[in-house]
XYZ file of C-alpha atoms in Angstrom:
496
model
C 101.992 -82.227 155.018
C 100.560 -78.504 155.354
C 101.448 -76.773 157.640
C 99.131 -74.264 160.387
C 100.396 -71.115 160.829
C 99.671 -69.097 163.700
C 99.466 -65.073 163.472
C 98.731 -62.550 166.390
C 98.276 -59.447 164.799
C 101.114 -59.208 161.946
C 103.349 -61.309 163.903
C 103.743 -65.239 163.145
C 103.827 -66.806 166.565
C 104.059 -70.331 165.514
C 103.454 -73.468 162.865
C 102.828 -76.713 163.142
C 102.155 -79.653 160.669
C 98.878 -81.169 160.386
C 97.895 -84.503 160.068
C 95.155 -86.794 160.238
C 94.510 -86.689 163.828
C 92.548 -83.825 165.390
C 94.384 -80.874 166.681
C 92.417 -79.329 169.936
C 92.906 -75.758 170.035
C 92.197 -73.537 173.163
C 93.550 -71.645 176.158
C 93.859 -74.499 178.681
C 96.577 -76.421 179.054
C 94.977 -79.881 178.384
C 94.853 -78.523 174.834
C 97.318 -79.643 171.639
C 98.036 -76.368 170.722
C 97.681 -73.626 173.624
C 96.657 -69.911 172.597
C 97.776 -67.875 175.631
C 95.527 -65.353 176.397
C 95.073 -62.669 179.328
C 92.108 -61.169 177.956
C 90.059 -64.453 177.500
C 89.413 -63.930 174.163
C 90.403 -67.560 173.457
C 88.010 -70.225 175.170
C 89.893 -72.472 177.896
C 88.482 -75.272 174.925
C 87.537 -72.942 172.111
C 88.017 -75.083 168.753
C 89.742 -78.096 167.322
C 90.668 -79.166 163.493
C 89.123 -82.071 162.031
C 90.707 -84.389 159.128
C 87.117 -84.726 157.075
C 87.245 -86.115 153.656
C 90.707 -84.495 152.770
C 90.311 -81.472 153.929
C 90.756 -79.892 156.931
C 87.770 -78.334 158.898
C 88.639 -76.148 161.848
C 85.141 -76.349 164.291
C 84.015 -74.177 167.386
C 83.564 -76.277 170.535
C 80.781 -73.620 171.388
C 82.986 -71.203 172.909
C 81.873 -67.549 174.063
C 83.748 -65.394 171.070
C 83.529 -68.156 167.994
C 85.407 -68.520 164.793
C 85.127 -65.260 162.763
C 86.124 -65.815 158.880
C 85.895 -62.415 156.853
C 84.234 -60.120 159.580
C 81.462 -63.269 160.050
C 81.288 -65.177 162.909
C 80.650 -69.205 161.953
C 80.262 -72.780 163.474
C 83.169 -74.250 161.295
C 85.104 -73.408 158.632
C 87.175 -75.534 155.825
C 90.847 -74.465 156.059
C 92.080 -74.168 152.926
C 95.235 -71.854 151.802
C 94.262 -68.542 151.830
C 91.649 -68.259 154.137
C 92.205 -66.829 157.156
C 89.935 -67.994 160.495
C 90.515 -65.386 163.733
C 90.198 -66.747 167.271
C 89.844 -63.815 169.871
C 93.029 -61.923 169.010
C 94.801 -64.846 166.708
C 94.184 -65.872 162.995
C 95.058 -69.367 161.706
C 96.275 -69.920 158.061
C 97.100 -73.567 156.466
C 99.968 -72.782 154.287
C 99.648 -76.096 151.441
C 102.901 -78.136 150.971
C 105.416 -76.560 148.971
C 105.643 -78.050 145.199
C 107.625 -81.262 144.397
C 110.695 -80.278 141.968
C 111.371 -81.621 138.756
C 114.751 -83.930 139.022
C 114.465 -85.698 135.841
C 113.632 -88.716 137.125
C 110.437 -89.479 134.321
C 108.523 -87.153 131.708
C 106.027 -84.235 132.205
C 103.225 -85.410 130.507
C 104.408 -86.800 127.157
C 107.540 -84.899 127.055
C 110.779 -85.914 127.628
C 113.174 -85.491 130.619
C 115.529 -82.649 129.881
C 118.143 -85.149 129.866
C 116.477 -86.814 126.639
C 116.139 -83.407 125.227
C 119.528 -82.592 125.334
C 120.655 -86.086 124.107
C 118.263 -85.482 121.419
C 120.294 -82.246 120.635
C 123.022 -83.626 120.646
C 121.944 -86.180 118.102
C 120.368 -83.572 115.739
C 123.547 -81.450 115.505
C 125.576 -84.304 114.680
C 124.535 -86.776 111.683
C 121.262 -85.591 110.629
C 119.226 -87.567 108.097
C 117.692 -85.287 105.570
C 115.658 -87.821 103.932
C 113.115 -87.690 106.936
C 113.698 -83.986 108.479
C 113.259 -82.191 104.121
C 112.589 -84.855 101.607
C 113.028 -82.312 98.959
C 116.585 -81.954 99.422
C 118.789 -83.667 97.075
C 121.731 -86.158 98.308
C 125.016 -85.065 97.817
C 126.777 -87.406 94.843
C 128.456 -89.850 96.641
C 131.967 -88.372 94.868
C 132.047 -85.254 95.770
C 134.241 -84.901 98.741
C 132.963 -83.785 102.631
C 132.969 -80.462 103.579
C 134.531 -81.276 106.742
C 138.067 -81.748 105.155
C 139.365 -79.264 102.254
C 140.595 -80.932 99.055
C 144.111 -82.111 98.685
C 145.972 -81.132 96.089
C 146.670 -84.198 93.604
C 149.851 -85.741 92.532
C 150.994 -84.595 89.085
C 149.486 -86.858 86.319
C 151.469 -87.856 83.285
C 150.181 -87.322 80.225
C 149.385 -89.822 77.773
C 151.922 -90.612 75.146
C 149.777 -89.531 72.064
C 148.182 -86.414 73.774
C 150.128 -82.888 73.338
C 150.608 -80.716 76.242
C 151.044 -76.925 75.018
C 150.924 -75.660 78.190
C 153.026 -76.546 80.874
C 150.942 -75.328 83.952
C 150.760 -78.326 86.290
C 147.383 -80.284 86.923
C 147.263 -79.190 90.354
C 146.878 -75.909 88.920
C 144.194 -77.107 86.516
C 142.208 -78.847 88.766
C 141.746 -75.974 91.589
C 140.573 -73.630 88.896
C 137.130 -74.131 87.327
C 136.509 -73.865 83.955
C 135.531 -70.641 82.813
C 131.434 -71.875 81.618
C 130.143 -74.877 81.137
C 127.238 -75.487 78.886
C 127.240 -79.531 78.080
C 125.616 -80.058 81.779
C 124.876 -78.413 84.927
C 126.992 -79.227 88.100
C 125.230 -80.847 90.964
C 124.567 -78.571 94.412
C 127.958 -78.283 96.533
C 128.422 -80.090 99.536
C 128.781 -77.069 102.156
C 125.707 -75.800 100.627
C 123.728 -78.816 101.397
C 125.605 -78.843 104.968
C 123.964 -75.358 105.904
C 120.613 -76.359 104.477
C 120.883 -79.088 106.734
C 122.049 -77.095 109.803
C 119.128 -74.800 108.489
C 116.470 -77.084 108.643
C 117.784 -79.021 112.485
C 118.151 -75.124 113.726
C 114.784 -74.737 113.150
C 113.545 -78.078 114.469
C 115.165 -77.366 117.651
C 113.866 -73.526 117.865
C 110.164 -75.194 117.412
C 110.895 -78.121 120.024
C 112.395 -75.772 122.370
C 109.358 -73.482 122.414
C 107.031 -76.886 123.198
C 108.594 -78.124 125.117
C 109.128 -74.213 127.212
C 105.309 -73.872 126.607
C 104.077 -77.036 128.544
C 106.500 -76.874 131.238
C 105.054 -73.539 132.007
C 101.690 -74.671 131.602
C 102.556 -77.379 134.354
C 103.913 -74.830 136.706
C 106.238 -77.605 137.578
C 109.968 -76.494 138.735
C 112.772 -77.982 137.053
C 115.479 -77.702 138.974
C 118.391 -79.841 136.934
C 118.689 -80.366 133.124
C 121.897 -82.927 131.820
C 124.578 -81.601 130.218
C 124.928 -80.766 126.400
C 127.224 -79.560 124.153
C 127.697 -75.672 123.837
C 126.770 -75.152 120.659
C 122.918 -77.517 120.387
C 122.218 -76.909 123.871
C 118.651 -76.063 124.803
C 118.132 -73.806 127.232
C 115.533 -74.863 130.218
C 114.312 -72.256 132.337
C 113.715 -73.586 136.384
C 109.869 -72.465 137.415
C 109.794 -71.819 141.143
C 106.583 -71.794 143.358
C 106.050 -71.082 146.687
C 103.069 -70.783 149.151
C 102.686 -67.796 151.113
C 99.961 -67.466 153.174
C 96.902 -64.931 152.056
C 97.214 -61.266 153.841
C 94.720 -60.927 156.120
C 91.739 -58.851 154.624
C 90.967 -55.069 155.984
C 88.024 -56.317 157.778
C 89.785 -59.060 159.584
C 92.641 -56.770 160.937
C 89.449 -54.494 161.916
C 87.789 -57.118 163.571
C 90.875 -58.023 165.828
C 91.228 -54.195 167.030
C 87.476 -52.928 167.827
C 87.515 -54.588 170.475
C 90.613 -52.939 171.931
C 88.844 -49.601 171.098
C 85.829 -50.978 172.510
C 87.437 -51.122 176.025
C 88.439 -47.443 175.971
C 91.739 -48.450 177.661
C 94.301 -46.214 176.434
C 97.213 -48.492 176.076
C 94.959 -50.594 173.852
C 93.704 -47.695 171.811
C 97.475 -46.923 171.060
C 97.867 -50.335 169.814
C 94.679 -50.200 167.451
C 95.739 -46.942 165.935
C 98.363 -48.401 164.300
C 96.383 -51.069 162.397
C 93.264 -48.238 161.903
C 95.915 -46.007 160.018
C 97.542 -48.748 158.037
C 93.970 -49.758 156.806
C 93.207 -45.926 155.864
C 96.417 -45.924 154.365
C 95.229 -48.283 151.954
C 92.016 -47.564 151.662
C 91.017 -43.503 152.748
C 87.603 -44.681 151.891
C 86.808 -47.509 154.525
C 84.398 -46.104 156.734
C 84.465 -48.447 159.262
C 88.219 -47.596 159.984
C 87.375 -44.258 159.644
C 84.307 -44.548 162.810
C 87.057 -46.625 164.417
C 90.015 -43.978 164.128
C 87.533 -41.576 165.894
C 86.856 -43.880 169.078
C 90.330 -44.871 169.324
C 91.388 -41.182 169.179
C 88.719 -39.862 171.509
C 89.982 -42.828 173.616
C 93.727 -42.021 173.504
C 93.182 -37.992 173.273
C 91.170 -37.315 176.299
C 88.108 -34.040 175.942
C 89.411 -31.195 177.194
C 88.791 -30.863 181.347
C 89.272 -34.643 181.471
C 92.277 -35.914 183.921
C 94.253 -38.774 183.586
C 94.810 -40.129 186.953
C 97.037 -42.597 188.575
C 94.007 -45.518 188.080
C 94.504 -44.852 184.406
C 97.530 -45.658 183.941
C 98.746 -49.286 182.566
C 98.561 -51.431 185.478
C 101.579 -52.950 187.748
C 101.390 -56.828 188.865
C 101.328 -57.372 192.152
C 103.314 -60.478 193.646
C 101.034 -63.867 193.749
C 101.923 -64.342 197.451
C 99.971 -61.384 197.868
C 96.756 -61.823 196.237
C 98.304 -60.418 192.697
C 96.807 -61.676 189.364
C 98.462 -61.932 186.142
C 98.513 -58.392 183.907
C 95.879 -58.581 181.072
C 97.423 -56.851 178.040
C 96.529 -53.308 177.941
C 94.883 -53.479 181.396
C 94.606 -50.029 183.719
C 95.619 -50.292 187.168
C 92.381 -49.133 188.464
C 90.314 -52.357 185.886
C 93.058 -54.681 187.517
C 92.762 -53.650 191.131
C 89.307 -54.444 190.766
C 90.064 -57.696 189.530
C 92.515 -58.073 192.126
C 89.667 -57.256 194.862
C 87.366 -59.559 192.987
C 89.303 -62.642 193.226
C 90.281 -61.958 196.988
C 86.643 -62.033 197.912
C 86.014 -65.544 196.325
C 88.912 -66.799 198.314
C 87.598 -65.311 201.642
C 84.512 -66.714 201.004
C 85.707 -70.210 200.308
C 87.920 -70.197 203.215
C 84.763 -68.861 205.994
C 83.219 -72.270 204.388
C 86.579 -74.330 205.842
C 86.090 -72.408 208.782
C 82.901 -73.582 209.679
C 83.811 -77.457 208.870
C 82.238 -77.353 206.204
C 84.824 -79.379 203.845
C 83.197 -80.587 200.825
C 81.732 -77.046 199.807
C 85.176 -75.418 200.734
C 86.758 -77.653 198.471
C 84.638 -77.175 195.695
C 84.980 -73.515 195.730
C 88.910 -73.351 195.963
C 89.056 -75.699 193.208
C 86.956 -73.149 191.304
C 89.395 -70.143 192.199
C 92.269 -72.326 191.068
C 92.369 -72.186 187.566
C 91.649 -68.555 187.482
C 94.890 -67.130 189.819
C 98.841 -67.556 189.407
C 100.949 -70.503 191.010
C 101.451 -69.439 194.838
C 98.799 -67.373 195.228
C 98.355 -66.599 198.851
C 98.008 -69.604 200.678
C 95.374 -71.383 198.644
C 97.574 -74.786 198.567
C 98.133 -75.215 202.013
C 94.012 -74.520 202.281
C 93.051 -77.321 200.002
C 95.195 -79.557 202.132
C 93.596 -78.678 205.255
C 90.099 -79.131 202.973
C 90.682 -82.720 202.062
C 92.130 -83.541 205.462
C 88.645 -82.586 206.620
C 87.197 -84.381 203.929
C 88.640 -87.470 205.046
C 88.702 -87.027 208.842
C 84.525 -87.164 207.961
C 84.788 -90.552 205.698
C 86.214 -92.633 208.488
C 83.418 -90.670 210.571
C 80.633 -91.992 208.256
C 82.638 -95.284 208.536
C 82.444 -95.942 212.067
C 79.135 -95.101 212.178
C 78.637 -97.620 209.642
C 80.130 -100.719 211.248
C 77.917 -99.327 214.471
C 74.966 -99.655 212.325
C 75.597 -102.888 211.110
C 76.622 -104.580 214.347
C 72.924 -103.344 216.008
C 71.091 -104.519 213.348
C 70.370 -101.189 211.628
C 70.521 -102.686 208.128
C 69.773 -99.709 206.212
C 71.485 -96.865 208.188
C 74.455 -99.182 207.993
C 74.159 -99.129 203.885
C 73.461 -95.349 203.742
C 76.670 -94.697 205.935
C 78.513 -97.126 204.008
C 77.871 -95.217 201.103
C 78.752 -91.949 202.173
C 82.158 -92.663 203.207
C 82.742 -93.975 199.950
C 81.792 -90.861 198.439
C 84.072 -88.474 200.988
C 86.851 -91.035 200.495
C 86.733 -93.232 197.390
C 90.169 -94.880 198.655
C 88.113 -96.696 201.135
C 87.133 -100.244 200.609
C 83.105 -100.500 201.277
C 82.052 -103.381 198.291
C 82.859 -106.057 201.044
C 81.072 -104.302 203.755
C 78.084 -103.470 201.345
C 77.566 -106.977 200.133
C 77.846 -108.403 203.969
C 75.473 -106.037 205.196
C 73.037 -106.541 202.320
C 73.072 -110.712 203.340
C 72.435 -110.146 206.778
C 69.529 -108.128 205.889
C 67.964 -111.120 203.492
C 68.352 -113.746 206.247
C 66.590 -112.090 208.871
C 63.796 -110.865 206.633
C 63.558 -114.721 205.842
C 64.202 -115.711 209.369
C 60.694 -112.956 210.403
C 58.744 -114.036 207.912
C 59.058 -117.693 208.334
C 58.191 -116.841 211.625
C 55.324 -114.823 211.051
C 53.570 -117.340 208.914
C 53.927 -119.925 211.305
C 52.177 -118.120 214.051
C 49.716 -116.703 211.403
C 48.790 -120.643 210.637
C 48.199 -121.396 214.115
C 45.166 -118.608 214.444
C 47.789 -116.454 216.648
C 47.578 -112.937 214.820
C 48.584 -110.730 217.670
C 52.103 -112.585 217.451
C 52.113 -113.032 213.371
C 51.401 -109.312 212.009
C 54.707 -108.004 213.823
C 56.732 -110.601 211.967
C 55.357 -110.095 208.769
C 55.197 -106.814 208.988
C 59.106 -106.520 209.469
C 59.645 -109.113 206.934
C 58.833 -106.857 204.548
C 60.643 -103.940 205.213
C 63.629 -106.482 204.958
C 62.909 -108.679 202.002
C 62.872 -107.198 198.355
C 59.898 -107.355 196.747
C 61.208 -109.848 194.615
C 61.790 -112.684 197.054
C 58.678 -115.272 197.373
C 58.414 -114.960 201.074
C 57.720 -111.190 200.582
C 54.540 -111.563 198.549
C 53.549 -115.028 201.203
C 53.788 -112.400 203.802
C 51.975 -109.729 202.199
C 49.056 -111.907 201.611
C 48.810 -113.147 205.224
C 48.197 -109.247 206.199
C 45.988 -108.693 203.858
C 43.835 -112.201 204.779
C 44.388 -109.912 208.826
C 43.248 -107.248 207.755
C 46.303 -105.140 208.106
């Protein structure tokens, strides 16, 4: 599977393998892979990868800095190796999966394994058949003797009893030495010589097999990392290809897109730390003038004018303790930007907790659930105020309660719903469907009960005691029950 590989600056932070499921990518903890991030240049829910017909497509979720690919800032990007997607002040590269090796196992293409090759070495070098490798080599005669084993001498041969032996050299002698010319008829072509044609012509069948066989495996790019065994002397040599993946260097403008804004800031520590990449960048390339405007800002920014003092506010800033009202350090932060920030919070939390003050402990609740998120684990007292917020909130559902059952036991139909309701909504641990549907009967039969009633007296000629009847029978019937529209014509035949 490739794998995503995670860079802050030049440093790899982390890598993960990607599959088929999507990968949410953001600051908050909810996400699958978390970019911590002081500064907030990473959305709490900034991006997420997508498995799209086989590739994989990283997408912004709309977040307030975007994907930037190349110095560009885009709504999605296909992640392919090599290209290099930044996120505030981290880049993502998919590094592809690393190449299968060769282990013999079947050919490459329409050659054979290395173990065939070498077994057809092996059989080349030993019995070779000349008819089909040179056709135009002639056979050895079948009597002369192999090359592999020198002649023996022969025994002595007697002498037939007629013939006359002047000489008494012995036939071994005789034979070993060849006859000093020969012109009757020529002798046929000695076996060693037909042996080294031979070893000739399977030398250079191997040579040109070798170099095929070199030249696709190195048009495959495919490592072989194993060939079988062969003899010393008709062994072909198989060199072992390697590949690897290495993610693509990030580009000049990418690694001047994740310091501007540290220059942008004007905070000294964070000018110090874009220097670095500015110079490397110049060091490559003297000509870039957009490092060059950016070595002058982060200098200016780092090298104060003359006349200008440094004070204590400018210096990097200390954390203060949570318990105290402290916030986390952003990197690069001054201590006069984070006591400000400090400040900042500590009003939102005053102001939340006046709202608790006053009773008021649905808004109070909403706005120290907003403050949460944004401050360290024990900040001041914030947990024990929630508590005393939701104890509020629930001390006023059985409030709304009570006032409910009141409601419904006078008769007050509809107050008795709306309170009903509201508890629910304080409280949803409290059981109101029951009530609801009890309340919402009671209602129907006396809105039947009046305007059975009302028409009744309305037959009889008596209006005066009708048109109160009816008149009440339709605030309590629906407008879909048949007594409601029997009772609205009976006003409307009275006038009202």
């Amino acid at each position: 599977m490739p794998k995503l590989l995670i860079f802050r600056g030049e440093a790899q932070l982390n890598a993960r393998e990607l599959t088929e499921k999507i990968v949410r990518i953001g600051r908050g903890a909810q996400n699958d892979i978390v970019l911590e991030d002081p500064g907030k240049g990473v959305s709490r829910n900034h991006a997420e990868i997508r498995f799209e017909g086989g590739r994989y497509t990283l997408v912004d979720l709309q977040s307030q800095n975007g994907i930037w690919v190349s110095g560009e800032r885009v709504p999605s990007v296909v992640l392919e190796p090599g290209v290099s997607a930044a996120l505030g002040p981290f880049r993502l590269v998919v590094e592809a999966p690393a190449a299968s090796s060769l282990t013999g196992t079947g050919p490459i293409s329409a050659i054979q394994p290395a173990t065939e090759m070498t077994q057809l070495s092996s059989r080349t070098a030993a019995p070779l058949e000349l008819d089909s490798l040179v056709p135009a080599v002639e056979k050895p005669s079948p009597a002369s003797p192999p090359a592999a084993k020198p002649p023996l001498p022969p025994a002595p041969v007697k002498a037939p009893s007629s013939a006359k032996t002047p000489s008494a050299k012995p036939a071994a002698e005789k034979t070993a030495s060849p006859p000093a010319h020969r012109t009757s008829k020529q002798q046929p072509p000695s076996s060693a010589n037909t042996r080294v044609l031979a070893g000739a012509v399977a030398a250079v069948v191997l040579i040109a097999l070798s170099a095929f066989i070199g030249y696709k495996l190195m048009h495959r790019r495919a490592p072989v990392t194993e060939t079988a065994a062969a003899p010393p002397t008709t062994s072909v040599p198989v060199t072992s290809i390697v590949t690897s993946t290495i993610p693509a260097a990030p580009t000049p403008d990418e690694r001047l897109n994740t310091v501007e804004p540290l220059v942008t800031a004007s905070v000294v520590a964070d000018c110090q730390t874009a220097l670095e990449t500015i110079n490397a960048v110049l060091a490559e390339d003297p000509n870039n003038e957009r490092a060059k405007s950016l070595l002058l800002k982060a200098n200016a920014c780092v090298s104060p004018k003359p006349g200008t003092t440094i004070t204590a506010a400018d210096k990097p800033a200390t954390a203060m303790p949570a318990s105290q009202g402290g916030l986390e350090v952003s990197p690069g932060e001054t201590e006069k930007v984070y006591r400000t920030r400090v400040q900042a919070m500590r009003k939102r939390y005053d102001d939340a907790v006046a709202v608790l003050a006053s009773q008021k402990y649905v808004q109070a609740m909403k706005a120290l659930d907003e403050i949460l998120p944004d401050v360290p684990s024990g900040y001041l007292d914030l947990a024990a105020r929630r508590d005393e917020a939701r104890a509020g909130i629930r001390a006023e559902a059985k409030s709304a309660l009570a006032a409910a059952q009141a409601a419904e036991n006078r008769g007050d139909f509809d107050s008795a719903i709306d309170s009903y309701r509201s508890a629910h909504q304080l409280d949803q641990s409290l059981p109101v469907d029951d009530a609801l549907q009890r309340v919402a009967d009671s209602k129907l039969q006396l809105g039947r009960k009046k305007c059975n009633d009302g028409l009744t007296e309305f037959s009889f000629g008596n209006n005066a005691a009708a048109i109160p009847q009816l008149l009440e029978a339709t605030r309590l019937l629906p407008a879909s029950d048949p007594c409601f529209a029997k009772a609205k014509d009976a006003l409307q035949r009275m006038g009202k």
